[in-house]
Amino acid sequence: MGGDTLKDEELASSLYPDFSRSSSCCFSDDLGVSEENLAAYLRKREKTYQEILQSHDLLRERLGKNNRKLKLARRQILSYTPGSFADVNLSDYHIPKTTSILIVGPKGAGKSSLVNRITRVIQDEEFAPARAQESYGMPSNGGTFFLQEYMIPRGGSASFCLCDTRGLSQISSSDNTTMIEQWIKKGVHHGEPVIWTSDDSDLKDRLIRDGCTGCEIRKVNSIIFVVNAVEMMESESSYAHMVSTAFNSPLLSFKDDKPAVVITHGDILSREERARVQVLVGELLGIPPDKQIFDIPDSRDAATALTVCNLLRHCLEHADKNLRFCPKRNFTISKVEGGDKNRTRMTMFSVALTLFLALAIIWFIHEHGGQNVAHEARHELHVFQSPRLYNLTHEVLPKLSISVQSSESETEDVPNGEPSIDWRTARRLWFDEGKVAKAEGEPSFDWRTTRRLWYVE
C-alpha cells in the first residue's frame, strides 16, 4: 500500500509541477490525512483531469463542421425571458424585468473581454466591434473603474444584462468585501464608480466627479467569477488566496449556489495546462471543475462559442431558481428585506388617513349643522309670527266649547264666519307642541280643540 501511495504522489507532482505551493495544503501531514484517503484523493484528481482533457477533444469532434447544436443553444438563450427557466408558479414570485448577471474577478482577469466574447457569440457576429473597453499591456495601465451595464441581446427589449465591474483589490480584502456587500444588498446601476480605500486622492476625486447615479438600480440575480489561468500558474500563493477569499464570501452565494467560474487566457497555455488549472481552481474554490468551471479562451472556434452558451444557460437557470418568493395575497411585512421601510410607510399612511377622516367629519358638521340651525330659525319665525296662527291660538280657541257631546255639536260650535284652517299650520301645531309653548310662554293648550281644527274645514 505504501508503494501505491508513493506512485500517486509522484504522479501528482508530474501532473501539477507548478502548483506545489498552492496545493501543498491538500497534502500536508499537519491535516492528519491518512495514506489511504490521500491515495483515493489523488486517483480522483487524476480521473477528473483525464475527463477534462477528453471533453475538450470530444466537444470538437461532435461539433465538427455541423453547428446545429450551437445554433440550438444560441436560440435557447435568445428566447429566454426572466423566469422562463423556473419550474414554479411565477405569479407567486417577484419576476425582474431584466435578469442581471454580475461579473466579478481580479484585475486583468479578462472580465471586459468576456463581455465582448459573449456579445459576439449571441449575436453570431465574430468580427463585431467590441462593446466593453479592454485593457492591454500591464494590468496597472488601465482597467474598468465604473460599473458598466451591457444589455443582451443588444437593442430592443433585453432579457438579461451583464454588469462589468472593476477588478478586485489585491491590497485590501476588506475593500472587496465592502464593495461586494454593497452590490448584493443595494443593487448595481450603470456608471457607478468603484472606489477602493487604497486609491489616491486624485483618482477618487475623478471617479466621484465622473460617476453617474441617475440610472436604474438593478438587483443582482446571478454572478460570474472570472480567473486568469496564467496568473494561477505563474503567481505565488497570494493570488490564489485572494481569489479564494473573495469567492468564498457568503454574499456571493445564493443560498447554497456558488457563482459560476470562468477561466480566461487559456489560449496562451497548452491543452494539458488548461486542464490542470481547471482542476486546481475546482479544488481551491470547492466546486466541481467539470460542471461549474467554464474554460473560455480568447478564440473564435465553435467549441468556445458553445461553452459560452452553456455558461449563460447555467447562470440564467440559477437566477430563475433563486427568485424571491412574494405571493400577491401575502400582506405580511417582510422582516428580511425592507421590513422597517414598510412599517414606516404603513404608519405614515395610517396617520394621513386619520387626519383626512377628521377633517372630513369637521367639514360635514360645519356645513350640515349650520344649515339645520338656520332652517330651524326660519321655521320658528314662520310658525309663531304669522297673524293667522296668532288668531287660531288666541281668538278661536276661547270661543270653542270645551264640553263636547257628539261630533255634530262639535261642528255646530265652530263659527261659520271663520276662515278655513291652514292644514300646514295645523300639522305644525300638532307636532311642535314644545316650540309653541316656548314661543308663547304658555306651558300647554287644549289639544282636543286642536284636533277639532284638524278635522273640520
Coordinates of C-alpha atoms in Angstrom, one line a residue:
M1 CA 0.0 0.0 0.0
G2 CA 2.9 2.3 0.7
G3 CA 4.3 1.7 -2.8
D4 CA 1.0 2.8 -4.4
T5 CA 0.9 5.9 -2.3
L6 CA 4.4 6.8 -3.4
K7 CA 3.4 6.3 -7.1
D8 CA 0.4 8.5 -6.6
E9 CA 2.5 11.3 -5.1
E10 CA 4.9 11.1 -8.0
L11 CA 2.0 11.2 -10.4
A12 CA 0.6 14.3 -8.7
S13 CA 3.9 16.1 -8.8
S14 CA 4.3 15.3 -12.5
L15 CA 0.8 16.5 -13.3
Y16 CA 1.0 19.6 -11.2
P17 CA 4.6 20.8 -11.1
D18 CA 3.7 24.4 -11.0
F19 CA 1.1 24.2 -8.2
S20 CA 3.2 22.7 -5.5
R21 CA 2.9 25.8 -3.3
S22 CA -0.8 26.5 -3.7
S23 CA -1.9 22.9 -3.4
S24 CA 0.5 21.8 -0.7
C25 CA -2.2 22.3 1.9
C26 CA -4.0 19.3 0.4
F27 CA -1.1 17.0 1.0
S28 CA 0.2 18.4 4.3
D29 CA 0.7 15.9 7.1
D30 CA -0.5 18.6 9.5
L31 CA -4.0 17.9 8.3
G32 CA -3.9 14.4 9.6
V33 CA -4.9 12.8 6.3
S34 CA -4.3 9.1 6.1
E35 CA -2.4 7.4 3.3
E36 CA -5.4 5.6 2.1
N37 CA -7.5 8.8 1.8
L38 CA -4.7 10.6 0.1
A39 CA -4.3 7.9 -2.4
A40 CA -8.0 7.9 -3.2
Y41 CA -8.0 11.7 -3.4
L42 CA -5.1 11.6 -5.9
R43 CA -6.8 9.0 -8.0
K44 CA -10.0 11.1 -8.1
R45 CA -7.9 14.1 -9.2
E46 CA -6.3 12.1 -12.0
K47 CA -9.7 10.9 -13.2
T48 CA -11.1 14.4 -13.3
Y49 CA -8.0 15.7 -15.2
Q50 CA -8.4 13.0 -17.8
E51 CA -12.1 13.6 -18.2
I52 CA -11.5 17.3 -18.8
L53 CA -8.9 16.5 -21.5
Q54 CA -11.3 14.1 -23.2
S55 CA -14.2 16.6 -23.0
H56 CA -12.2 19.2 -25.0
D57 CA -11.5 16.7 -27.8
L58 CA -14.9 15.2 -27.7
L59 CA -16.6 18.6 -27.9
R60 CA -14.6 19.5 -31.0
E61 CA -15.4 16.1 -32.6
R62 CA -19.1 16.4 -32.0
L63 CA -19.4 19.9 -33.4
G64 CA -17.1 19.5 -36.4
K65 CA -18.5 21.4 -39.3
N66 CA -22.1 20.9 -38.2
N67 CA -23.1 23.8 -35.9
R68 CA -26.6 22.6 -35.3
K69 CA -26.0 22.1 -31.6
L70 CA -24.5 25.6 -31.3
K71 CA -27.5 27.2 -33.1
L72 CA -29.9 25.4 -30.8
A73 CA -28.0 26.6 -27.7
R74 CA -28.0 30.2 -29.1
R75 CA -31.7 30.0 -29.9
Q76 CA -32.5 29.0 -26.3
I77 CA -30.6 32.0 -24.9
L78 CA -32.2 34.4 -27.3
S79 CA -35.7 33.1 -26.4
Y80 CA -35.1 33.5 -22.7
T81 CA -37.3 35.7 -20.6
P82 CA -36.9 36.2 -16.8
G83 CA -38.5 33.3 -15.1
S84 CA -38.8 31.1 -18.2
F85 CA -36.3 28.5 -16.8
A86 CA -38.1 28.2 -13.4
D87 CA -40.3 25.3 -12.6
V88 CA -42.6 27.2 -10.2
N89 CA -45.8 29.3 -10.4
L90 CA -44.5 32.6 -11.5
S91 CA -47.4 34.5 -10.1
D92 CA -46.1 33.8 -6.5
Y93 CA -42.7 35.2 -7.2
H94 CA -41.1 38.5 -8.0
I95 CA -40.0 38.4 -11.6
P96 CA -37.4 41.0 -12.6
K97 CA -37.9 43.0 -15.8
T98 CA -34.3 42.1 -16.7
T99 CA -32.1 39.4 -15.2
S100 CA -28.8 41.0 -14.0
I101 CA -25.6 38.9 -14.1
L102 CA -22.7 40.5 -12.2
I103 CA -19.1 39.8 -13.4
V104 CA -16.6 39.8 -10.6
G105 CA -12.9 38.9 -10.7
P106 CA -9.3 40.2 -10.1
K107 CA -7.8 43.0 -12.1
G108 CA -6.7 41.8 -15.5
A109 CA -8.7 38.5 -15.3
G110 CA -10.5 39.3 -18.6
K111 CA -13.9 40.5 -17.5
S112 CA -14.4 43.0 -20.3
S113 CA -13.0 40.5 -22.8
L114 CA -15.6 38.1 -21.6
V115 CA -18.4 40.6 -22.2
N116 CA -17.2 41.1 -25.8
R117 CA -16.9 37.4 -26.4
I118 CA -20.5 36.8 -25.1
T119 CA -21.9 39.6 -27.2
R120 CA -20.3 38.2 -30.4
V121 CA -21.4 34.7 -29.7
I122 CA -25.1 35.6 -29.0
Q123 CA -25.3 38.0 -32.0
D124 CA -23.4 35.4 -34.2
E125 CA -21.0 38.1 -35.4
E126 CA -17.4 37.1 -34.7
F127 CA -16.0 40.4 -36.0
A128 CA -18.5 42.7 -34.4
P129 CA -17.0 45.8 -32.7
A130 CA -16.1 45.5 -29.1
R131 CA -18.7 46.9 -26.7
A132 CA -16.6 46.8 -23.5
Q133 CA -13.2 48.7 -23.3
E134 CA -10.5 46.1 -22.9
S135 CA -7.1 46.9 -21.3
Y136 CA -3.8 46.0 -23.0
G137 CA -0.3 45.6 -21.6
M138 CA 0.4 45.6 -17.9
P139 CA -2.7 45.4 -15.6
S140 CA -1.6 48.7 -13.9
N141 CA -2.0 50.7 -17.1
G142 CA -5.8 50.8 -17.1
G143 CA -8.9 48.8 -16.4
T144 CA -12.6 49.3 -15.6
F145 CA -13.3 51.9 -12.9
F146 CA -17.0 52.3 -13.4
L147 CA -19.7 49.7 -13.3
Q148 CA -20.8 49.1 -17.0
E149 CA -24.1 47.6 -18.0
Y150 CA -24.5 45.7 -21.3
M151 CA -27.9 44.5 -22.5
I152 CA -28.1 41.1 -24.1
P153 CA -29.3 40.9 -26.8
R154 CA -28.2 44.4 -27.9
G155 CA -31.1 46.8 -28.5
G156 CA -34.8 46.2 -28.1
S157 CA -36.2 44.6 -25.0
A158 CA -33.2 42.8 -23.5
S159 CA -34.0 39.7 -21.4
F160 CA -30.8 39.9 -19.3
C161 CA -27.8 42.2 -18.9
L162 CA -24.1 41.8 -18.0
C163 CA -22.6 44.1 -15.4
D164 CA -18.8 44.6 -15.8
T165 CA -17.1 45.7 -12.6
R166 CA -13.7 47.0 -11.5
G167 CA -11.1 44.4 -10.7
L168 CA -10.9 43.2 -7.1
S169 CA -8.3 44.8 -4.9
Q170 CA -5.2 42.8 -4.3
I171 CA -4.2 45.1 -1.4
S172 CA -7.2 45.1 0.9
S173 CA -9.6 42.2 1.2
S174 CA -11.9 44.5 3.3
D175 CA -12.4 46.7 0.2
N176 CA -13.6 43.7 -1.8
T177 CA -15.9 42.5 1.0
T178 CA -17.4 46.0 1.4
M179 CA -18.0 46.6 -2.3
I180 CA -19.4 43.1 -2.9
E181 CA -21.8 43.7 0.1
Q182 CA -22.9 46.9 -1.5
W183 CA -23.6 45.3 -4.9
I184 CA -25.5 42.4 -3.5
K185 CA -27.6 44.2 -0.9
K186 CA -28.2 47.6 -2.5
G187 CA -28.1 46.6 -6.2
V188 CA -26.0 47.9 -9.1
H189 CA -26.5 50.7 -11.6
H190 CA -24.8 51.8 -14.8
G191 CA -22.0 54.3 -14.3
E192 CA -21.5 53.7 -10.6
P193 CA -17.8 54.4 -9.6
V194 CA -15.9 51.7 -7.8
I195 CA -13.6 53.3 -5.3
W196 CA -11.0 51.5 -3.1
T197 CA -9.6 53.0 0.1
S198 CA -6.1 52.4 -1.3
D199 CA -6.8 54.7 -4.3
D200 CA -5.0 58.1 -4.3
S201 CA -7.0 61.3 -3.8
D202 CA -6.8 62.4 -7.4
L203 CA -8.3 59.1 -8.6
K204 CA -11.0 59.3 -6.0
D205 CA -12.0 62.8 -7.0
R206 CA -12.1 61.9 -10.7
L207 CA -14.3 58.9 -10.0
I208 CA -16.7 60.8 -7.9
R209 CA -16.9 63.7 -10.4
D210 CA -17.4 61.4 -13.4
G211 CA -19.7 58.9 -11.7
C212 CA -23.3 58.6 -12.7
T213 CA -26.1 57.8 -10.2
G214 CA -29.2 58.5 -12.1
C215 CA -29.6 55.2 -13.8
E216 CA -31.9 52.4 -12.8
I217 CA -30.8 50.3 -9.9
R218 CA -30.9 46.5 -10.6
K219 CA -30.9 43.7 -8.1
V220 CA -28.1 41.1 -8.8
N221 CA -29.6 37.8 -9.9
S222 CA -26.5 35.8 -10.8
I223 CA -22.7 36.1 -10.6
I224 CA -19.8 35.0 -12.8
F225 CA -16.4 34.9 -11.2
V226 CA -13.5 35.3 -13.6
V227 CA -10.0 33.9 -13.0
N228 CA -6.9 34.4 -15.1
A229 CA -5.4 30.9 -15.9
V230 CA -1.9 32.3 -16.5
E231 CA -1.9 34.1 -13.1
M232 CA -2.9 30.9 -11.4
M233 CA 0.1 29.1 -12.9
E234 CA 2.8 31.8 -12.6
S235 CA 1.9 33.8 -9.5
E236 CA 2.6 32.9 -5.9
S237 CA 0.0 31.8 -3.4
S238 CA -1.1 35.4 -2.7
Y239 CA -3.2 35.5 -5.9
A240 CA -4.8 32.2 -5.2
H241 CA -5.5 33.3 -1.6
M242 CA -7.1 36.5 -2.8
V243 CA -9.3 34.6 -5.3
S244 CA -10.3 32.0 -2.7
T245 CA -11.2 34.7 -0.1
A246 CA -13.3 36.7 -2.4
F247 CA -15.1 33.7 -4.0
N248 CA -15.9 32.1 -0.7
S249 CA -17.6 35.3 0.6
P250 CA -21.1 34.3 1.8
L251 CA -22.5 37.3 0.0
L252 CA -21.6 35.9 -3.4
S253 CA -23.6 32.7 -2.9
F254 CA -27.4 32.5 -3.5
K255 CA -28.5 30.1 -0.7
D256 CA -26.4 27.0 -1.5
D257 CA -25.5 28.0 -5.1
K258 CA -22.0 29.4 -5.6
P259 CA -21.1 31.5 -8.6
A260 CA -20.1 30.0 -11.9
V261 CA -16.3 30.4 -12.6
V262 CA -14.7 31.3 -15.9
I263 CA -11.1 30.6 -16.7
T264 CA -9.7 33.0 -19.3
H265 CA -6.5 33.4 -21.2
G266 CA -6.3 29.7 -21.8
D267 CA -5.3 30.3 -25.4
I268 CA -1.8 31.1 -24.1
L269 CA -1.5 27.8 -22.4
S270 CA -1.3 24.2 -23.7
R271 CA -4.3 21.9 -23.5
E272 CA -2.8 20.0 -20.6
E273 CA -2.0 23.1 -18.7
R274 CA -5.5 24.4 -19.1
A275 CA -6.9 21.2 -17.7
R276 CA -4.5 21.4 -14.7
V277 CA -5.6 24.9 -14.0
Q278 CA -9.3 23.9 -14.2
V279 CA -8.7 21.0 -11.7
L280 CA -6.7 23.3 -9.3
V281 CA -9.3 26.0 -9.3
G282 CA -12.0 23.5 -8.5
E283 CA -10.0 22.2 -5.6
L284 CA -9.2 25.7 -4.4
L285 CA -12.8 27.0 -4.5
G286 CA -14.6 23.8 -3.6
I287 CA -16.7 23.4 -6.7
P288 CA -16.8 20.6 -9.4
P289 CA -14.3 21.6 -12.1
D290 CA -16.1 19.8 -14.9
K291 CA -19.6 21.2 -14.1
Q292 CA -19.2 24.7 -12.7
I293 CA -15.9 25.9 -14.2
F294 CA -16.0 27.0 -17.9
D295 CA -12.8 27.3 -19.9
I296 CA -13.3 30.2 -22.3
P297 CA -10.1 31.2 -24.1
D298 CA -9.8 34.1 -26.5
S299 CA -10.5 32.1 -29.6
R300 CA -13.3 32.0 -32.3
D301 CA -13.9 28.3 -32.6
A302 CA -17.3 26.6 -32.2
A303 CA -16.3 24.8 -29.1
T304 CA -15.6 28.1 -27.3
A305 CA -18.9 29.5 -28.6
L306 CA -20.9 26.5 -27.3
T307 CA -19.1 26.9 -23.9
V308 CA -20.3 30.5 -23.7
C309 CA -23.9 29.4 -24.4
N310 CA -23.6 26.8 -21.7
L311 CA -22.2 29.4 -19.2
L312 CA -25.2 31.7 -19.9
R313 CA -27.7 28.8 -19.6
H314 CA -26.1 27.9 -16.2
C315 CA -26.3 31.4 -14.9
L316 CA -29.9 32.1 -16.1
E317 CA -31.2 28.8 -14.7
H318 CA -29.7 29.5 -11.3
A319 CA -31.1 33.1 -11.4
D320 CA -34.6 31.7 -12.0
K321 CA -34.1 29.0 -9.4
N322 CA -33.5 31.7 -6.7
L323 CA -36.4 34.0 -7.5
R324 CA -37.7 36.0 -4.5
F325 CA -41.0 34.5 -3.2
C326 CA -43.7 37.1 -2.7
P327 CA -47.3 35.9 -3.3
K328 CA -49.9 38.5 -4.3
R329 CA -52.2 37.6 -1.4
N330 CA -49.4 37.8 1.2
F331 CA -49.9 41.1 3.0
T332 CA -47.4 40.4 5.8
I333 CA -44.5 42.9 6.2
S334 CA -41.2 41.3 5.3
K335 CA -38.7 41.1 8.2
V336 CA -35.8 40.1 6.0
E337 CA -35.8 42.8 3.4
G338 CA -37.4 46.2 3.6
G339 CA -39.4 45.5 6.8
D340 CA -38.6 48.8 8.6
K341 CA -39.3 50.8 5.4
N342 CA -42.7 49.1 5.1
R343 CA -43.6 49.7 8.7
T344 CA -42.7 53.4 8.3
R345 CA -44.8 53.7 5.2
M346 CA -47.8 52.0 6.8
T347 CA -47.6 54.2 9.9
M348 CA -47.4 57.4 7.7
F349 CA -50.4 56.1 5.7
S350 CA -52.5 55.4 8.8
V351 CA -51.7 58.9 10.3
A352 CA -52.6 60.6 7.0
L353 CA -55.8 58.6 6.7
T354 CA -56.8 59.6 10.3
L355 CA -56.2 63.3 9.6
F356 CA -58.2 63.1 6.4
L357 CA -61.2 61.5 8.2
A358 CA -61.1 64.0 11.0
L359 CA -61.1 66.9 8.5
A360 CA -63.9 65.4 6.6
I361 CA -66.0 65.0 9.8
I362 CA -65.4 68.6 10.8
W363 CA -66.3 69.9 7.4
F364 CA -69.5 67.8 7.4
I365 CA -70.6 69.1 10.8
H366 CA -69.8 72.7 9.9
E367 CA -71.8 72.6 6.6
H368 CA -74.8 70.5 7.5
G369 CA -75.1 71.7 11.2
G370 CA -75.2 75.3 10.1
Q371 CA -77.8 74.6 7.6
N372 CA -80.0 72.9 10.2
V373 CA -79.7 75.7 12.7
A374 CA -80.7 78.3 10.0
H375 CA -83.6 76.1 8.9
E376 CA -85.0 75.8 12.4
A377 CA -84.7 79.6 13.0
R378 CA -86.7 80.3 9.8
H379 CA -89.2 77.6 10.8
E380 CA -89.9 79.2 14.2
L381 CA -90.3 82.7 12.7
H382 CA -92.7 81.4 10.1
V383 CA -94.8 79.5 12.6
F384 CA -95.1 81.8 15.6
Q385 CA -95.1 85.2 13.9
S386 CA -97.9 84.5 11.4
P387 CA -101.1 86.6 12.1
R388 CA -103.2 83.6 11.2
L389 CA -101.5 81.4 13.7
Y390 CA -102.0 84.1 16.3
N391 CA -105.7 84.2 15.7
L392 CA -106.0 80.5 15.9
T393 CA -104.3 80.3 19.3
H394 CA -105.7 83.4 20.9
E395 CA -109.1 84.2 19.3
V396 CA -110.6 81.0 18.1
L397 CA -109.7 78.7 21.0
P398 CA -111.5 80.7 23.7
K399 CA -114.8 80.8 21.7
L400 CA -114.9 77.0 21.3
S401 CA -116.8 75.0 23.9
I402 CA -114.8 72.6 26.0
S403 CA -117.6 70.2 26.6
V404 CA -118.3 68.1 23.5
Q405 CA -121.2 65.7 23.5
S406 CA -121.2 64.4 19.9
S407 CA -119.5 65.0 16.6
E408 CA -122.5 67.0 15.4
S409 CA -122.3 69.5 18.3
E410 CA -118.6 70.0 17.6
T411 CA -119.3 71.0 14.1
E412 CA -122.1 73.4 15.2
D413 CA -120.0 75.3 17.8
V414 CA -117.5 76.3 15.1
P415 CA -118.4 79.8 13.8
N416 CA -119.5 79.8 10.2
G417 CA -117.8 83.1 9.5
E418 CA -114.3 81.9 10.4
P419 CA -111.9 81.3 7.5
S420 CA -110.8 77.8 6.6
I421 CA -107.9 76.2 8.5
D422 CA -104.4 76.2 7.1
W423 CA -103.6 72.5 7.1
R424 CA -99.8 73.0 7.1
T425 CA -100.1 75.3 10.1
A426 CA -102.3 72.8 11.9
R427 CA -99.8 70.0 11.3
R428 CA -97.0 72.2 12.7
L429 CA -99.1 72.8 15.8
W430 CA -99.7 69.1 16.2
F431 CA -96.1 68.1 16.1
D432 CA -94.4 71.3 17.6
E433 CA -96.0 71.5 21.0
G434 CA -92.8 72.2 22.8
K435 CA -91.8 75.0 20.4
V436 CA -95.3 76.7 20.6
A437 CA -95.2 76.6 24.4
K438 CA -91.7 78.0 24.4
A439 CA -92.6 80.8 21.9
E440 CA -95.8 82.0 23.6
G441 CA -94.8 81.4 27.2
E442 CA -97.7 79.0 27.8
P443 CA -96.9 75.5 29.0
S444 CA -99.7 73.8 27.2
F445 CA -103.1 74.4 25.4
D446 CA -106.3 72.4 24.7
W447 CA -105.3 69.6 22.4
R448 CA -108.9 68.5 21.9
T449 CA -109.7 71.8 20.3
T450 CA -106.6 71.4 18.1
R451 CA -107.8 68.1 16.9
R452 CA -111.2 69.6 16.0
L453 CA -109.4 72.2 13.9
W454 CA -107.6 69.4 12.2
Y455 CA -110.7 67.5 11.0
V456 CA -113.0 70.5 10.3
E457 CA -112.6 72.5 7.1

